[in-house]
Amino acid sequence: MPPLHPDQRVAVLADAQNLYHTSHSLYSRNIDYAALLESAVHGRELVRAISYVVRAHSPEEESFFDALQEIGFETKIKEIKTYPDGSQKADWDVGMSLDAVTLANHVDAVVLCTGDGDFTRLCSHLRHEGVRVEVMAFSASTADALVAAADGFVDLSDNTDRYLL
């Protein structure tokens, strides 16, 4: 999906948990975050790239966080919360939404790298504020309402050789 004009200022917000679980459930492969970022920016001026991650205390996660930073992502890390019933949760929906709303006054476009339908209302709000909203995700696990609420959608499944390692 080409940008409307090359002088757009863009922010890229990547929901790493959503991308990880989807790429592994559909393809048993990891996301190529360098390719994802390059495609999301698409030659425009990158203002911020943020990847929202969860610390699960696995051996390879620190090297993953470091790799994201080397690629150009700022990483925001949330610890998993364990509840008395033993269930665990670490959700970035509110944090991503707040960052998107805050960045809206500084960018022309926001690229949401997630298929989570919880961001549908965010898309509507950003578009109402005059910000172009693009979504990059795997169509098989992307909410139809999210695709409909965005200005554009890139189906990562259409080019797995590019977006998956």
mmCIF file of C-alpha atoms in Angstrom:
data_model
loop_
_atom_site.group_PDB
_atom_site.id
_atom_site.type_symbol
_atom_site.label_atom_id
_atom_site.label_comp_id
_atom_site.label_asym_id
_atom_site.label_seq_id
_atom_site.Cartn_x
_atom_site.Cartn_y
_atom_site.Cartn_z
ATOM 1 C CA MET A 1 0.000 0.000 0.000
ATOM 2 C CA PRO A 2 1.813 3.139 -1.149
ATOM 3 C CA PRO A 3 1.560 6.306 0.954
ATOM 4 C CA LEU A 4 -0.580 9.160 -0.247
ATOM 5 C CA HIS A 5 2.523 11.351 -0.501
ATOM 6 C CA PRO A 6 6.186 10.766 0.386
ATOM 7 C CA ASP A 7 6.414 13.731 2.771
ATOM 8 C CA GLN A 8 4.108 12.125 5.310
ATOM 9 C CA ARG A 9 5.369 11.860 8.872
ATOM 10 C CA VAL A 10 4.630 8.381 10.166
ATOM 11 C CA ALA A 11 4.564 6.524 13.486
ATOM 12 C CA VAL A 12 4.709 2.729 13.570
ATOM 13 C CA LEU A 13 3.205 0.945 16.582
ATOM 14 C CA ALA A 14 3.820 -2.808 16.689
ATOM 15 C CA ASP A 15 1.892 -5.123 19.001
ATOM 16 C CA ALA A 16 4.655 -7.722 19.366
ATOM 17 C CA GLN A 17 2.530 -10.206 21.316
ATOM 18 C CA ASN A 18 -0.220 -10.201 18.711
ATOM 19 C CA LEU A 19 2.265 -10.572 15.857
ATOM 20 C CA TYR A 20 4.217 -13.314 17.636
ATOM 21 C CA HIS A 21 1.223 -15.463 18.477
ATOM 22 C CA THR A 22 -0.302 -15.062 15.040
ATOM 23 C CA SER A 23 2.886 -15.785 13.088
ATOM 24 C CA HIS A 24 3.539 -18.851 15.223
ATOM 25 C CA SER A 25 0.005 -20.206 15.104
ATOM 26 C CA LEU A 26 -0.309 -19.728 11.331
ATOM 27 C CA TYR A 27 3.246 -20.384 10.123
ATOM 28 C CA SER A 28 5.420 -21.500 13.081
ATOM 29 C CA ARG A 29 7.784 -18.670 12.137
ATOM 30 C CA ASN A 30 8.945 -15.340 13.574
ATOM 31 C CA ILE A 31 8.268 -11.861 12.261
ATOM 32 C CA ASP A 32 11.012 -10.069 10.345
ATOM 33 C CA TYR A 33 10.736 -6.743 12.160
ATOM 34 C CA ALA A 34 13.257 -5.020 9.869
ATOM 35 C CA ALA A 35 11.097 -5.818 6.834
ATOM 36 C CA LEU A 36 7.945 -4.864 8.745
ATOM 37 C CA LEU A 37 9.369 -1.453 9.683
ATOM 38 C CA GLU A 38 10.727 -0.759 6.203
ATOM 39 C CA SER A 39 7.384 -1.603 4.627
ATOM 40 C CA ALA A 40 5.412 0.391 7.202
ATOM 41 C CA VAL A 41 7.534 3.499 6.695
ATOM 42 C CA HIS A 42 7.486 3.066 2.903
ATOM 43 C CA GLY A 43 9.978 5.878 2.266
ATOM 44 C CA ARG A 44 8.187 8.392 4.471
ATOM 45 C CA GLU A 45 9.649 10.325 7.405
ATOM 46 C CA LEU A 46 9.674 8.079 10.460
ATOM 47 C CA VAL A 47 8.810 10.022 13.603
ATOM 48 C CA ARG A 48 8.637 7.063 16.022
ATOM 49 C CA ALA A 49 8.614 3.306 15.877
ATOM 50 C CA ILE A 50 7.490 1.589 19.058
ATOM 51 C CA SER A 51 7.262 -2.123 19.731
ATOM 52 C CA TYR A 52 5.150 -3.182 22.688
ATOM 53 C CA VAL A 53 6.561 -6.321 24.290
ATOM 54 C CA VAL A 54 5.911 -8.478 27.327
ATOM 55 C CA ARG A 55 8.652 -9.752 29.584
ATOM 56 C CA ALA A 56 8.016 -13.473 29.995
ATOM 57 C CA HIS A 57 11.434 -14.233 31.517
ATOM 58 C CA SER A 58 12.433 -16.558 28.686
ATOM 59 C CA PRO A 59 16.126 -16.998 27.850
ATOM 60 C CA GLU A 60 16.041 -15.408 24.392
ATOM 61 C CA GLU A 61 13.844 -12.401 25.091
ATOM 62 C CA GLU A 62 16.619 -9.942 26.011
ATOM 63 C CA SER A 63 18.361 -10.580 22.687
ATOM 64 C CA PHE A 64 14.984 -10.072 20.954
ATOM 65 C CA PHE A 65 14.491 -6.739 22.747
ATOM 66 C CA ASP A 66 18.034 -5.691 21.770
ATOM 67 C CA ALA A 67 17.401 -6.692 18.142
ATOM 68 C CA LEU A 68 14.245 -4.582 18.029
ATOM 69 C CA GLN A 69 16.221 -1.555 19.217
ATOM 70 C CA GLU A 70 18.971 -2.160 16.644
ATOM 71 C CA ILE A 71 16.328 -2.277 13.909
ATOM 72 C CA GLY A 72 14.982 1.093 15.036
ATOM 73 C CA PHE A 73 12.136 0.301 17.388
ATOM 74 C CA GLU A 74 11.798 1.843 20.800
ATOM 75 C CA THR A 75 10.721 -1.041 23.022
ATOM 76 C CA LYS A 76 8.158 -0.638 25.732
ATOM 77 C CA ILE A 77 8.226 -3.566 28.113
ATOM 78 C CA LYS A 78 5.442 -4.740 30.390
ATOM 79 C CA GLU A 79 5.800 -7.412 33.041
ATOM 80 C CA ILE A 80 3.307 -10.271 33.111
ATOM 81 C CA LYS A 81 0.898 -9.983 36.042
ATOM 82 C CA THR A 82 -0.072 -13.183 37.816
ATOM 83 C CA TYR A 83 -3.450 -13.138 39.515
ATOM 84 C CA PRO A 84 -4.475 -15.099 42.632
ATOM 85 C CA ASP A 85 -6.288 -17.687 40.473
ATOM 86 C CA GLY A 86 -3.028 -18.381 38.623
ATOM 87 C CA SER A 87 -4.053 -16.657 35.402
ATOM 88 C CA GLN A 88 -1.598 -14.285 33.769
ATOM 89 C CA LYS A 89 -2.095 -11.155 31.729
ATOM 90 C CA ALA A 90 -0.017 -8.455 30.101
ATOM 91 C CA ASP A 91 -2.012 -6.218 27.818
ATOM 92 C CA TRP A 92 -0.723 -3.205 25.893
ATOM 93 C CA ASP A 93 -4.037 -2.046 24.387
ATOM 94 C CA VAL A 94 -4.396 1.052 26.561
ATOM 95 C CA GLY A 95 -0.695 1.955 26.292
ATOM 96 C CA MET A 96 -0.684 1.648 22.506
ATOM 97 C CA SER A 97 -3.875 3.653 22.231
ATOM 98 C CA LEU A 98 -2.577 6.439 24.461
ATOM 99 C CA ASP A 99 0.669 6.630 22.482
ATOM 100 C CA ALA A 100 -1.256 6.752 19.190
ATOM 101 C CA VAL A 101 -3.522 9.557 20.432
ATOM 102 C CA THR A 102 -0.509 11.475 21.793
ATOM 103 C CA LEU A 103 1.430 11.076 18.547
ATOM 104 C CA ALA A 104 -1.564 12.062 16.406
ATOM 105 C CA ASN A 105 -0.656 15.759 16.648
ATOM 106 C CA HIS A 106 2.862 15.054 15.357
ATOM 107 C CA VAL A 107 2.278 12.689 12.436
ATOM 108 C CA ASP A 108 0.262 12.373 9.263
ATOM 109 C CA ALA A 109 -0.088 8.589 9.466
ATOM 110 C CA VAL A 110 -0.077 5.884 12.119
ATOM 111 C CA VAL A 111 0.680 2.297 11.148
ATOM 112 C CA LEU A 112 -0.768 -0.210 13.604
ATOM 113 C CA CYS A 113 0.930 -3.589 13.332
ATOM 114 C CA THR A 114 -1.758 -5.725 14.939
ATOM 115 C CA GLY A 115 -4.909 -7.565 14.040
ATOM 116 C CA ASP A 116 -6.555 -6.914 17.407
ATOM 117 C CA GLY A 117 -10.090 -5.653 16.954
ATOM 118 C CA ASP A 118 -9.805 -3.714 20.209
ATOM 119 C CA PHE A 119 -8.077 -1.002 18.153
ATOM 120 C CA THR A 120 -11.102 -0.393 15.911
ATOM 121 C CA ARG A 121 -12.339 2.563 17.946
ATOM 122 C CA LEU A 122 -8.800 4.004 18.000
ATOM 123 C CA CYS A 123 -8.727 3.919 14.188
ATOM 124 C CA SER A 124 -12.013 5.799 14.010
ATOM 125 C CA HIS A 125 -10.783 8.398 16.476
ATOM 126 C CA LEU A 126 -7.457 8.957 14.680
ATOM 127 C CA ARG A 127 -9.177 9.275 11.305
ATOM 128 C CA HIS A 128 -11.606 11.778 12.811
ATOM 129 C CA GLU A 129 -8.560 13.782 13.930
ATOM 130 C CA GLY A 130 -7.235 13.795 10.354
ATOM 131 C CA VAL A 131 -4.588 11.091 10.775
ATOM 132 C CA ARG A 132 -4.255 8.372 8.143
ATOM 133 C CA VAL A 133 -4.443 4.915 9.758
ATOM 134 C CA GLU A 134 -2.864 1.866 8.188
ATOM 135 C CA VAL A 135 -2.991 -1.651 9.595
ATOM 136 C CA MET A 136 -0.426 -4.380 8.918
ATOM 137 C CA ALA A 137 -1.381 -7.864 10.101
ATOM 138 C CA PHE A 138 -2.300 -11.381 9.013
ATOM 139 C CA SER A 139 -5.803 -11.373 7.544
ATOM 140 C CA ALA A 140 -6.672 -14.776 9.030
ATOM 141 C CA SER A 141 -6.452 -13.316 12.529
ATOM 142 C CA THR A 142 -7.406 -9.699 11.908
ATOM 143 C CA ALA A 143 -10.780 -8.370 12.965
ATOM 144 C CA ASP A 144 -12.893 -7.358 9.974
ATOM 145 C CA ALA A 145 -13.994 -4.261 11.890
ATOM 146 C CA LEU A 146 -10.345 -3.169 12.261
ATOM 147 C CA VAL A 147 -9.727 -3.474 8.526
ATOM 148 C CA ALA A 148 -12.920 -1.542 7.808
ATOM 149 C CA ALA A 149 -11.981 1.226 10.265
ATOM 150 C CA ALA A 150 -8.519 1.788 8.756
ATOM 151 C CA ASP A 151 -7.601 3.746 5.638
ATOM 152 C CA GLY A 152 -5.483 0.876 4.386
ATOM 153 C CA PHE A 153 -4.609 -2.719 5.191
ATOM 154 C CA VAL A 154 -1.503 -4.747 4.362
ATOM 155 C CA ASP A 155 -2.023 -8.491 4.683
ATOM 156 C CA LEU A 156 1.304 -9.908 5.843
ATOM 157 C CA SER A 157 0.131 -13.321 4.614
ATOM 158 C CA ASP A 158 0.352 -12.066 1.031
ATOM 159 C CA ASN A 159 4.146 -11.918 1.278
ATOM 160 C CA THR A 160 5.353 -14.321 3.954
ATOM 161 C CA ASP A 161 8.777 -14.560 2.312
ATOM 162 C CA ARG A 162 9.275 -10.888 3.100
ATOM 163 C CA TYR A 163 7.675 -10.629 6.541
ATOM 164 C CA LEU A 164 8.616 -13.933 8.163
ATOM 165 C CA LEU A 165 11.974 -15.394 9.162
#
